[in-house]
mmCIF file of C-alpha atoms in Angstrom:
data_model
loop_
_atom_site.group_PDB
_atom_site.id
_atom_site.type_symbol
_atom_site.label_atom_id
_atom_site.label_comp_id
_atom_site.label_asym_id
_atom_site.label_seq_id
_atom_site.Cartn_x
_atom_site.Cartn_y
_atom_site.Cartn_z
ATOM 1 C CA MET A 21 -3.828 7.254 -1.756
ATOM 2 C CA THR A 22 -1.248 8.570 -4.162
ATOM 3 C CA ASP A 23 -1.175 12.217 -5.128
ATOM 4 C CA GLU A 24 -2.283 11.280 -8.613
ATOM 5 C CA LEU A 25 -5.325 9.377 -7.317
ATOM 6 C CA LEU A 26 -6.171 12.303 -5.069
ATOM 7 C CA MET A 27 -6.160 14.584 -8.123
ATOM 8 C CA GLN A 28 -8.583 12.228 -9.868
ATOM 9 C CA ALA A 29 -10.854 12.414 -6.824
ATOM 10 C CA ILE A 30 -10.566 16.226 -6.752
ATOM 11 C CA ALA A 31 -11.625 16.316 -10.402
ATOM 12 C CA ARG A 32 -14.763 14.415 -9.317
ATOM 13 C CA GLY A 33 -15.425 17.049 -6.628
ATOM 14 C CA ASP A 34 -14.081 15.210 -3.566
ATOM 15 C CA GLN A 35 -13.290 17.902 -0.986
ATOM 16 C CA GLN A 36 -11.627 15.441 1.401
ATOM 17 C CA ALA A 37 -9.141 14.549 -1.338
ATOM 18 C CA PHE A 38 -8.314 18.234 -1.751
ATOM 19 C CA SER A 39 -7.808 18.591 2.018
ATOM 20 C CA GLU A 40 -5.407 15.653 1.996
ATOM 21 C CA LEU A 41 -3.420 17.061 -0.924
ATOM 22 C CA TYR A 42 -3.332 20.484 0.732
ATOM 23 C CA GLU A 43 -1.965 18.939 3.936
ATOM 24 C CA ARG A 44 0.763 17.174 1.968
ATOM 25 C CA TYR A 45 1.932 20.170 -0.064
ATOM 26 C CA ALA A 46 0.970 23.487 1.575
ATOM 27 C CA ALA A 47 4.094 23.798 3.743
ATOM 28 C CA ARG A 48 6.371 22.723 0.887
ATOM 29 C CA MET A 49 4.789 25.260 -1.474
ATOM 30 C CA TYR A 50 5.046 28.040 1.110
ATOM 31 C CA ARG A 51 8.715 27.223 1.716
ATOM 32 C CA TYR A 52 9.394 27.167 -2.036
ATOM 33 C CA PHE A 53 7.709 30.525 -2.601
ATOM 34 C CA LEU A 54 9.475 32.030 0.384
ATOM 35 C CA ARG A 55 12.834 31.064 -1.123
ATOM 36 C CA MET A 56 11.941 32.114 -4.638
ATOM 37 C CA LEU A 57 10.267 35.426 -3.764
ATOM 38 C CA TRP A 58 12.981 37.162 -1.763
ATOM 39 C CA GLY A 59 11.793 36.028 1.670
ATOM 40 C CA ASP A 60 8.495 37.903 1.330
ATOM 41 C CA ARG A 61 6.210 35.988 3.688
ATOM 42 C CA GLY A 62 3.031 37.707 2.542
ATOM 43 C CA LYS A 63 3.772 37.009 -1.104
ATOM 44 C CA ALA A 64 4.666 33.395 -0.265
ATOM 45 C CA GLU A 65 1.310 32.935 1.482
ATOM 46 C CA ASP A 66 -0.560 34.539 -1.418
ATOM 47 C CA MET A 67 1.192 32.388 -4.003
ATOM 48 C CA THR A 68 0.637 29.221 -1.982
ATOM 49 C CA GLN A 69 -3.076 29.971 -1.931
ATOM 50 C CA GLU A 70 -3.007 30.766 -5.642
ATOM 51 C CA VAL A 71 -1.486 27.375 -6.496
ATOM 52 C CA PHE A 72 -4.192 25.568 -4.566
ATOM 53 C CA LEU A 73 -6.885 27.790 -6.038
ATOM 54 C CA LYS A 74 -5.712 26.699 -9.495
ATOM 55 C CA ILE A 75 -6.003 23.067 -8.384
ATOM 56 C CA ILE A 76 -9.560 23.620 -7.142
ATOM 57 C CA GLU A 77 -10.654 25.602 -10.188
ATOM 58 C CA LYS A 78 -9.039 23.458 -12.884
ATOM 59 C CA PRO A 79 -8.185 19.960 -11.625
ATOM 60 C CA TYR A 80 -8.839 18.603 -15.111
ATOM 61 C CA LEU A 81 -5.609 20.259 -16.320
ATOM 62 C CA PHE A 82 -3.589 17.640 -14.443
ATOM 63 C CA ASP A 83 -2.464 14.791 -16.690
ATOM 64 C CA THR A 84 -2.795 11.678 -14.534
ATOM 65 C CA ASN A 85 0.080 10.094 -16.450
ATOM 66 C CA ARG A 86 2.433 12.696 -14.937
ATOM 67 C CA VAL A 87 3.878 12.866 -11.442
ATOM 68 C CA PHE A 88 1.845 15.284 -9.324
ATOM 69 C CA SER A 89 4.811 16.790 -7.452
ATOM 70 C CA THR A 90 6.432 17.739 -10.750
ATOM 71 C CA TRP A 91 3.198 19.286 -11.972
ATOM 72 C CA ILE A 92 2.540 21.392 -8.858
ATOM 73 C CA TYR A 93 6.113 22.719 -8.864
ATOM 74 C CA THR A 94 5.680 23.578 -12.538
ATOM 75 C CA LEU A 95 2.608 25.628 -11.592
ATOM 76 C CA ALA A 96 4.562 27.260 -8.765
ATOM 77 C CA SER A 97 7.517 28.006 -11.020
ATOM 78 C CA ASN A 98 5.243 29.662 -13.561
ATOM 79 C CA LEU A 99 3.680 31.825 -10.842
ATOM 80 C CA CYS A 100 7.174 32.918 -9.794
ATOM 81 C CA LYS A 101 8.079 33.801 -13.372
ATOM 82 C CA ASN A 102 4.958 35.946 -13.606
ATOM 83 C CA GLU A 103 5.876 37.671 -10.345
ATOM 84 C CA TYR A 104 9.416 38.377 -11.560
ATOM 85 C CA ARG A 105 7.976 40.144 -14.581
ATOM 86 C CA ARG A 106 5.849 42.351 -12.306
ATOM 87 C CA LYS A 107 8.299 43.129 -9.537
ATOM 88 C CA LYS A 108 11.981 43.649 -8.928
ATOM 89 C CA PRO A 109 13.462 41.875 -5.894
ATOM 90 C CA ILE A 110 13.336 43.532 -2.497
ATOM 91 C CA LEU A 111 15.280 41.575 0.087
ATOM 92 C CA ASN A 112 13.424 41.028 3.327
ATOM 93 C CA ALA A 113 15.813 41.826 6.171
ATOM 94 C CA ASP A 114 13.900 39.837 8.782
ATOM 95 C CA PHE A 115 13.991 36.580 6.807
ATOM 96 C CA ALA A 116 15.426 34.020 9.183
ATOM 97 C CA PRO A 117 13.713 30.651 9.378
ATOM 98 C CA GLY A 118 14.292 28.996 12.748
ATOM 99 C CA LEU A 119 17.161 26.730 11.862
ATOM 100 C CA LEU A 120 18.094 25.660 15.336
ATOM 101 C CA THR A 121 16.486 24.994 18.655
ATOM 102 C CA GLU A 122 16.286 27.843 21.108
ATOM 103 C CA SER A 123 18.967 26.494 23.363
ATOM 104 C CA GLY A 124 20.799 29.174 25.301
ATOM 105 C CA ASP A 125 23.842 26.889 25.591
ATOM 106 C CA ALA A 126 24.422 26.957 21.848
ATOM 107 C CA LEU A 127 23.877 30.680 21.268
ATOM 108 C CA PRO A 128 27.258 31.411 19.599
ATOM 109 C CA GLU A 129 26.855 28.423 17.266
ATOM 110 C CA TYR A 130 23.246 29.422 16.588
ATOM 111 C CA LEU A 131 24.280 32.953 15.667
ATOM 112 C CA ASP A 132 27.081 31.668 13.416
ATOM 113 C CA GLU A 133 24.697 29.316 11.640
ATOM 114 C CA LEU A 134 22.041 32.014 11.373
ATOM 115 C CA LEU A 135 24.537 34.464 9.890
ATOM 116 C CA LEU A 136 25.799 31.855 7.427
ATOM 117 C CA HIS A 137 22.231 30.989 6.428
ATOM 118 C CA GLN A 138 21.342 34.650 5.904
ATOM 119 C CA HIS A 139 24.382 35.239 3.704
ATOM 120 C CA LEU A 140 23.698 32.070 1.724
ATOM 121 C CA GLN A 141 20.037 33.014 1.248
ATOM 122 C CA THR A 142 21.063 36.523 0.179
ATOM 123 C CA ALA A 143 23.490 34.996 -2.320
ATOM 124 C CA ILE A 144 20.747 32.679 -3.650
ATOM 125 C CA ASP A 145 18.307 35.603 -3.858
ATOM 126 C CA GLY A 146 20.918 37.520 -5.863
ATOM 127 C CA LEU A 147 21.289 34.811 -8.493
ATOM 128 C CA GLU A 148 19.727 35.270 -11.893
ATOM 129 C CA VAL A 149 16.252 33.737 -11.955
ATOM 130 C CA LEU A 150 17.232 30.744 -14.120
ATOM 131 C CA PHE A 151 20.038 29.759 -11.762
ATOM 132 C CA ARG A 152 17.916 30.400 -8.643
ATOM 133 C CA HIS A 153 15.104 28.149 -9.882
ATOM 134 C CA CYS A 154 17.484 25.251 -10.431
ATOM 135 C CA ILE A 155 19.385 25.737 -7.147
ATOM 136 C CA VAL A 156 16.221 25.942 -5.032
ATOM 137 C CA LEU A 157 14.501 23.010 -6.726
ATOM 138 C CA ARG A 158 17.579 20.774 -6.561
ATOM 139 C CA TYR A 159 19.266 21.596 -3.267
ATOM 140 C CA GLN A 160 16.477 23.001 -1.144
ATOM 141 C CA GLU A 161 13.482 21.050 -2.447
ATOM 142 C CA GLY A 162 15.363 17.861 -3.373
ATOM 143 C CA PHE A 163 14.102 17.260 -6.902
ATOM 144 C CA SER A 164 16.055 15.247 -9.438
ATOM 145 C CA ILE A 165 17.598 16.878 -12.487
ATOM 146 C CA ALA A 166 15.058 15.099 -14.710
ATOM 147 C CA GLN A 167 12.167 16.436 -12.630
ATOM 148 C CA ILE A 168 13.575 19.967 -12.751
ATOM 149 C CA SER A 169 13.979 19.628 -16.512
ATOM 150 C CA GLU A 170 10.304 18.756 -16.802
ATOM 151 C CA MET A 171 9.208 21.514 -14.390
ATOM 152 C CA LEU A 172 11.156 24.230 -16.170
ATOM 153 C CA ASP A 173 10.513 22.771 -19.630
ATOM 154 C CA CYS A 174 14.162 22.723 -20.640
ATOM 155 C CA PRO A 175 16.693 20.012 -21.539
ATOM 156 C CA ILE A 176 18.482 18.058 -18.809
ATOM 157 C CA GLY A 177 21.826 19.424 -20.023
ATOM 158 C CA THR A 178 20.552 22.963 -19.505
ATOM 159 C CA VAL A 179 19.536 22.153 -15.924
ATOM 160 C CA LYS A 180 22.972 20.636 -15.252
ATOM 161 C CA SER A 181 24.667 23.696 -16.715
ATOM 162 C CA ARG A 182 22.528 26.085 -14.653
ATOM 163 C CA LEU A 183 23.271 24.110 -11.508
ATOM 164 C CA HIS A 184 26.995 24.089 -12.257
ATOM 165 C CA TYR A 185 27.238 27.810 -12.930
ATOM 166 C CA GLY A 186 24.776 28.679 -10.169
ATOM 167 C CA VAL A 187 26.856 26.802 -7.598
ATOM 168 C CA LYS A 188 30.023 28.468 -8.912
ATOM 169 C CA LYS A 189 28.388 31.874 -8.457
ATOM 170 C CA LEU A 190 27.283 30.950 -4.929
ATOM 171 C CA ILE A 191 30.782 29.787 -4.035
ATOM 172 C CA ALA A 192 32.225 33.046 -5.313
ATOM 173 C CA GLN A 193 29.711 35.058 -3.288
ATOM 174 C CA MET A 194 30.381 33.063 -0.132
ATOM 175 C CA GLU A 195 34.139 33.490 -0.613
ATOM 176 C CA VAL A 196 33.628 37.260 -0.753
ATOM 177 C CA TRP A 197 31.570 37.095 2.441
ATOM 178 C CA LYS A 198 34.184 34.906 4.154
ATOM 179 C CA THR A 199 36.971 37.316 3.185
ATOM 180 C CA GLU A 200 34.998 40.308 4.458
ATOM 181 C CA MET A 201 34.093 38.513 7.677
ATOM 182 C CA TYR A 202 37.695 37.698 8.620
ATOM 183 C CA GLU A 203 39.265 41.022 7.680
#
């Protein structure tokens, strides 16, 4: 069943359809919130549950002519915007998703990659919210520019501009880190 058909079934009260949709999207939503909310695992879990609570409580809000993945990320994006209004960022020092296998043979490479990932995530976390939304949705979640435009309710040209300037800011931040690392 497609996501859109599952939403129709949820609107009719089908709990199995909700379980299927939850299985498809829970990990993706958690990962998105973790990236967007400064690596705060607790907040990411809370927001993931909140998105699915909205789906349970108001499935009729979904327009079946739309793509479900775009709609759920729009909900998630709006929750993030609300959180930004309530709270200033606090970087979580222990944020380090397991990027590599736990192979003792590759420990130096693992540590290099982990360090690079942490600096990149810190740089992404430090971006202005508008740039961060676009960067995460495009490069970490894999959405098209048109989908991001719909999710953020802004023109395609604006998304392209935010991506361009966001990437430039990330490159500048990573250059600073590289310079500091090799001094």
